[in-house]
Backbone as numpy.savetxt, mean C-alpha at the origin, in Angstrom:
# Nx Ny Nz CAx CAy CAz Cx Cy Cz
12.06 -23.50 0.23 12.60 -22.18 -0.04 11.63 -21.12 0.44
12.12 -20.21 1.28 11.25 -19.15 1.79 11.27 -18.00 0.80
10.13 -17.71 0.23 9.99 -16.68 -0.79 9.17 -15.53 -0.22
9.73 -14.81 0.76 9.02 -13.72 1.41 9.85 -12.45 1.34
9.19 -11.35 1.06 9.81 -10.03 1.07 9.04 -9.21 2.10
9.78 -8.58 3.01 9.13 -7.72 4.02 9.93 -6.43 4.12
9.21 -5.31 4.16 9.87 -4.02 4.30 8.91 -2.98 4.85
9.49 -1.88 5.33 8.72 -0.74 5.85 9.04 0.47 4.98
8.01 1.23 4.64 8.15 2.45 3.86 7.79 3.60 4.79
8.74 4.46 5.05 8.52 5.57 5.98 7.96 6.79 5.27
6.69 6.70 4.94 5.94 7.82 4.37 4.47 7.62 4.72
3.76 8.71 4.86 2.33 8.61 5.17 1.60 7.92 4.02
0.80 6.91 4.32 0.04 6.23 3.27 -0.90 7.19 2.53
-0.91 7.05 1.21 -1.80 7.87 0.38 -2.64 6.93 -0.48
-3.73 7.47 -0.99 -4.64 6.65 -1.78 -4.42 6.85 -3.27
-4.95 5.91 -4.03 -4.96 6.02 -5.48 -6.07 7.00 -5.84
-5.70 8.14 -6.41 -6.70 9.14 -6.80 -7.42 8.70 -8.07
-8.63 9.13 -8.20 -9.39 8.84 -9.42 -8.79 9.63 -10.58
-8.83 9.05 -11.79 -8.32 9.79 -12.94 -9.17 11.04 -13.20
-8.54 12.04 -13.74 -9.22 13.29 -14.11 -9.63 13.21 -15.58
-10.68 13.96 -15.92 -11.16 13.97 -17.30 -11.33 15.42 -17.75
-11.02 15.66 -18.99 -11.17 17.01 -19.55 -11.37 16.90 -21.06
-11.80 18.00 -21.65 -11.91 18.09 -23.10 -10.87 19.12 -23.55
-9.96 18.67 -24.42 -8.91 19.56 -24.92 -8.91 19.48 -26.44
-9.03 20.61 -27.06 -9.06 20.70 -28.52 -10.14 19.80 -29.11
-11.27 19.70 -28.40 -12.39 18.91 -28.89 -12.28 17.42 -28.61
-11.21 16.98 -27.92 -11.02 15.56 -27.62 -11.11 15.33 -26.12
-11.74 14.23 -25.75 -11.82 13.84 -24.35 -10.49 13.20 -23.95
-9.91 13.67 -22.85 -8.65 13.11 -22.37 -8.79 12.71 -20.90
-8.04 11.70 -20.53 -7.97 11.25 -19.15 -6.53 11.43 -18.69
-6.35 11.97 -17.49 -5.00 12.21 -17.00 -4.95 12.09 -15.48
-3.72 12.01 -14.94 -3.50 11.95 -13.50 -3.19 13.35 -13.00
-3.64 13.65 -11.78 -3.33 14.94 -11.19 -1.83 15.00 -10.86
-1.31 16.20 -10.71 0.11 16.36 -10.35 0.38 15.74 -8.98
-0.57 15.86 -8.06 -0.40 15.26 -6.73 -0.30 13.74 -6.83
-1.14 13.13 -7.67 -1.09 11.68 -7.85 0.25 11.26 -8.44
0.72 11.98 -9.44 2.02 11.66 -10.05 3.13 11.76 -9.00
3.07 12.79 -8.17 4.08 12.98 -7.12 4.04 11.84 -6.11
2.82 11.46 -5.68 2.68 10.34 -4.74 3.26 9.05 -5.31
2.98 8.79 -6.58 3.50 7.58 -7.24 5.03 7.60 -7.31
5.60 8.74 -7.65 7.06 8.85 -7.74 7.71 8.63 -6.38
7.11 9.19 -5.33 7.66 9.02 -3.97 7.62 7.55 -3.57
6.47 6.91 -3.77 6.35 5.49 -3.43 7.34 4.64 -4.22
7.45 4.89 -5.51 8.38 4.11 -6.33 9.82 4.26 -5.83
10.21 5.48 -5.49 11.57 5.71 -5.01 11.84 4.98 -3.69
10.84 4.94 -2.81 11.02 4.30 -1.52 10.94 2.77 -1.59
10.16 2.25 -2.53 9.97 0.80 -2.65 11.02 0.15 -3.54
11.52 0.86 -4.54 12.44 0.28 -5.52 13.61 -0.50 -4.90
14.24 -0.01 -3.82 15.36 -0.78 -3.25 14.96 -2.16 -2.71
13.68 -2.39 -2.50 13.20 -3.66 -1.95 12.72 -4.63 -3.03
12.74 -4.18 -4.28 12.25 -5.01 -5.39 13.12 -6.26 -5.53
12.49 -7.40 -5.80 13.26 -8.64 -5.97 14.06 -8.61 -7.28
15.14 -9.38 -7.31 15.94 -9.48 -8.54 15.12 -10.12 -9.65
14.31 -11.11 -9.26 13.40 -11.78 -10.19 11.98 -11.62 -9.66
11.02 -11.28 -10.51 9.64 -11.16 -10.03 9.08 -12.51 -9.61
8.12 -12.47 -8.69 7.40 -13.69 -8.33 6.73 -14.21 -9.59
6.81 -15.51 -9.80 6.18 -16.13 -10.97 4.94 -16.92 -10.58
4.79 -17.19 -9.29 3.64 -17.95 -8.81 2.65 -17.01 -8.11
1.61 -17.58 -7.58 0.62 -16.81 -6.82 1.29 -16.23 -5.57
0.82 -15.05 -5.16 1.37 -14.40 -3.97 0.26 -13.94 -3.04
0.63 -13.83 -1.77 -0.24 -13.20 -0.78 0.44 -11.91 -0.34
-0.37 -10.92 -0.02 0.16 -9.61 0.34 -0.48 -9.17 1.66
0.37 -8.67 2.56 -0.08 -8.11 3.83 0.35 -6.66 3.87
-0.61 -5.76 4.06 -0.32 -4.33 4.19 -0.82 -3.85 5.55
-0.01 -3.06 6.23 -0.48 -2.34 7.41 -0.17 -0.87 7.15
-1.22 -0.07 7.08 -1.08 1.37 6.86 -1.12 2.05 8.22
-0.03 2.69 8.59 0.05 3.43 9.84 -0.29 4.89 9.53
-1.45 5.31 9.97 -1.98 6.65 9.67 -1.59 7.59 10.82
-0.99 8.73 10.52 -0.64 9.67 11.60 -1.89 10.12 12.37
-1.77 10.19 13.68 -2.87 10.64 14.52 -3.17 12.11 14.18
-4.43 12.45 13.94 -4.77 13.84 13.60 -4.36 14.82 14.70
-3.89 15.99 14.29 -3.50 17.04 15.23 -4.68 17.48 16.10
-5.90 17.33 15.56 -7.10 17.80 16.27 -7.47 16.91 17.46
-6.88 15.73 17.59 -7.21 14.83 18.70 -6.70 15.43 20.02
-7.53 15.29 21.05 -7.10 15.69 22.39 -5.99 14.74 22.86
-5.33 15.10 23.94 -4.24 14.26 24.46 -4.77 12.87 24.82
-5.93 12.82 25.47 -6.52 11.54 25.87 -6.90 10.70 24.64
-7.56 11.35 23.67 -7.98 10.64 22.46 -6.76 10.15 21.68
-5.69 10.95 21.67 -4.44 10.58 21.01 -3.85 9.32 21.64
-3.84 9.28 22.98 -3.32 8.11 23.70 -4.14 6.87 23.37
-5.45 7.02 23.31 -6.33 5.89 22.98 -6.07 5.41 21.55
-5.87 6.36 20.63 -5.60 6.00 19.23 -4.29 5.25 19.11
-3.25 5.73 19.79 -1.94 5.07 19.72 -1.94 3.71 20.41
-2.86 3.51 21.36 -2.99 2.22 22.05 -3.86 1.24 21.26
-4.38 1.69 20.12 -5.20 0.81 19.29 -6.64 0.72 19.73
-7.07 1.60 20.62 -8.44 1.56 21.12 -9.39 2.41 20.28
-8.82 3.25 19.41 -9.61 4.02 18.44 -9.00 3.71 17.07
-9.85 3.29 16.16 -9.40 2.95 14.80 -9.70 4.10 13.84
-8.87 4.25 12.80 -9.13 5.30 11.80 -10.27 4.89 10.87
-11.47 5.37 11.17 -12.65 5.00 10.38 -13.04 6.07 9.37
-12.24 7.09 9.25 -12.49 8.12 8.25 -11.57 7.87 7.06
-11.63 8.76 6.07 -10.75 8.61 4.91 -9.31 8.68 5.37
-8.44 8.00 4.72 -8.53 7.32 3.43 -9.17 5.93 3.55
-9.88 5.53 2.49 -10.49 4.20 2.44 -9.38 3.16 2.25
-9.52 2.04 2.92 -8.48 1.02 2.88 -8.30 0.42 1.48
-9.39 0.29 0.72 -9.25 -0.29 -0.62 -8.46 0.64 -1.55
-8.63 1.95 -1.39 -7.87 2.90 -2.21 -6.40 2.94 -1.79
-6.14 2.74 -0.50 -4.75 2.64 -0.03 -4.07 1.43 -0.68
-4.78 0.30 -0.67 -4.24 -0.94 -1.26 -3.98 -0.76 -2.75
-4.90 -0.12 -3.45 -4.77 0.07 -4.89 -3.49 0.83 -5.23
-3.23 1.90 -4.48 -2.02 2.70 -4.72 -0.77 1.84 -4.56
-0.71 1.05 -3.50 0.47 0.23 -3.23 0.59 -0.92 -4.22
-0.51 -1.60 -4.52 -0.47 -2.71 -5.48 -0.02 -2.24 -6.86
-0.52 -1.11 -7.31 -0.12 -0.59 -8.62 1.38 -0.27 -8.65
1.90 0.28 -7.56 3.33 0.59 -7.49 4.15 -0.69 -7.51
3.75 -1.70 -6.74 4.47 -2.97 -6.71 4.45 -3.64 -8.09
3.36 -3.51 -8.81 3.27 -4.06 -10.16 4.22 -3.34 -11.10
4.24 -2.01 -11.05 5.14 -1.24 -11.92 6.61 -1.58 -11.64
6.93 -1.92 -10.38 8.32 -2.22 -10.00 8.66 -3.70 -10.16
7.78 -4.47 -10.81 8.04 -5.88 -11.14 8.26 -6.79 -9.93
7.44 -6.61 -8.90 7.48 -7.56 -7.80 6.88 -8.89 -8.25
6.00 -8.83 -9.24 5.39 -10.01 -9.84 5.22 -9.72 -11.33
4.89 -10.75 -12.09 4.72 -10.57 -13.53 3.45 -9.80 -13.85
2.39 -10.06 -13.08 1.10 -9.42 -13.31 0.34 -9.41 -11.99
-0.42 -8.36 -11.73 -1.12 -8.29 -10.44 -2.24 -9.31 -10.29
-2.56 -10.03 -11.37 -3.55 -11.11 -11.22 -2.98 -12.26 -10.40
-1.65 -12.26 -10.18 -1.02 -13.29 -9.35 -1.34 -13.11 -7.87
-1.80 -11.93 -7.48 -2.15 -11.67 -6.09 -3.47 -12.38 -5.80
-3.41 -13.44 -4.98 -4.60 -14.24 -4.71 -5.16 -13.99 -3.32
-4.41 -13.29 -2.49 -4.89 -13.02 -1.14 -4.29 -11.71 -0.66
-5.15 -10.84 -0.11 -4.70 -9.57 0.46 -5.25 -9.46 1.88
-4.36 -9.09 2.80 -4.78 -8.76 4.15 -4.32 -7.33 4.38
-5.24 -6.45 4.74 -4.91 -5.05 4.91 -5.51 -4.51 6.20
-4.76 -3.62 6.82 -5.20 -3.03 8.08 -4.72 -1.59 8.10
-5.55 -0.71 8.67 -5.08 0.65 8.90 -5.24 0.93 10.39
-4.23 1.60 10.93 -4.21 1.90 12.35 -3.51 3.23 12.57
-3.78 3.84 13.73 -3.12 5.09 14.03 -1.70 4.84 14.52
-0.83 5.79 14.24 0.55 5.73 14.68 1.07 7.15 14.85
2.21 7.26 15.52 2.85 8.56 15.71 3.24 9.17 14.36
3.82 8.33 13.49 4.26 8.78 12.16 3.71 7.83 11.10
3.42 8.39 9.94 2.90 7.58 8.85 3.94 6.65 8.27
3.53 5.42 7.97 4.40 4.46 7.31 3.56 3.29 6.82
4.18 2.49 5.95 3.59 1.26 5.44 4.43 0.09 5.93
3.81 -0.97 6.36 4.49 -2.23 6.63 3.97 -3.19 5.57
4.87 -3.76 4.78 4.49 -4.58 3.63 5.15 -5.95 3.72
4.37 -7.00 3.47 4.93 -8.35 3.40 4.29 -9.07 2.21
5.15 -9.62 1.36 4.71 -10.36 0.17 5.28 -11.77 0.30
4.42 -12.77 0.17 4.85 -14.16 0.31 4.34 -14.97 -0.87
5.21 -15.83 -1.40 4.76 -16.78 -2.40 3.68 -17.66 -1.79
2.57 -17.83 -2.47 1.42 -18.55 -1.91 1.79 -19.98 -1.51
2.58 -20.67 -2.33 2.97 -22.05 -1.99 3.83 -22.07 -0.73
4.68 -21.05 -0.53 5.47 -20.97 0.70 4.57 -20.81 1.90
3.50 -20.01 1.74 2.56 -19.79 2.85 1.86 -21.11 3.19
1.44 -21.86 2.17 0.78 -23.15 2.42 1.73 -24.10 3.14
2.99 -24.15 2.71 3.97 -25.02 3.36 4.20 -24.64 4.81
4.24 -23.35 5.12 4.41 -22.88 6.50 3.22 -23.29 7.36
2.00 -23.19 6.80 0.80 -23.55 7.55 0.68 -25.04 7.80
1.33 -25.87 6.97 1.23 -27.32 7.13 2.34 -27.90 8.03
3.22 -27.05 8.55 4.29 -27.54 9.43 3.77 -27.85 10.81
């Protein structure tokens, strides 16, 4: 049985922002910024249609490709090199923060029972004309069976 989900999310990849801290009425509180809440809502709305009817119950592997829009400041030549994959996005956003945002969203949408089931992550960020995410989730046992064929 092939237990793989693959989809594309047509939105610029964003990172998981750090929680904010404040003191209100003498109490320390932790909260999310409005931008973070908005990013989470957008991702949830775009990913929800791809959620499985039943969450994965076994170990899973996850492949993420973050397509980062080429900066407007790039010259025409540098833009062409970036789109050809000859220049990689080595500035922010950090790839681990990109993964965190997506993994947390997939967990909230019940792609699996608990994110501790994720035993392997492969992530890549590259330049593209438009921002998007390419996501593939595979049951780990299915991946092992495919590799042994």
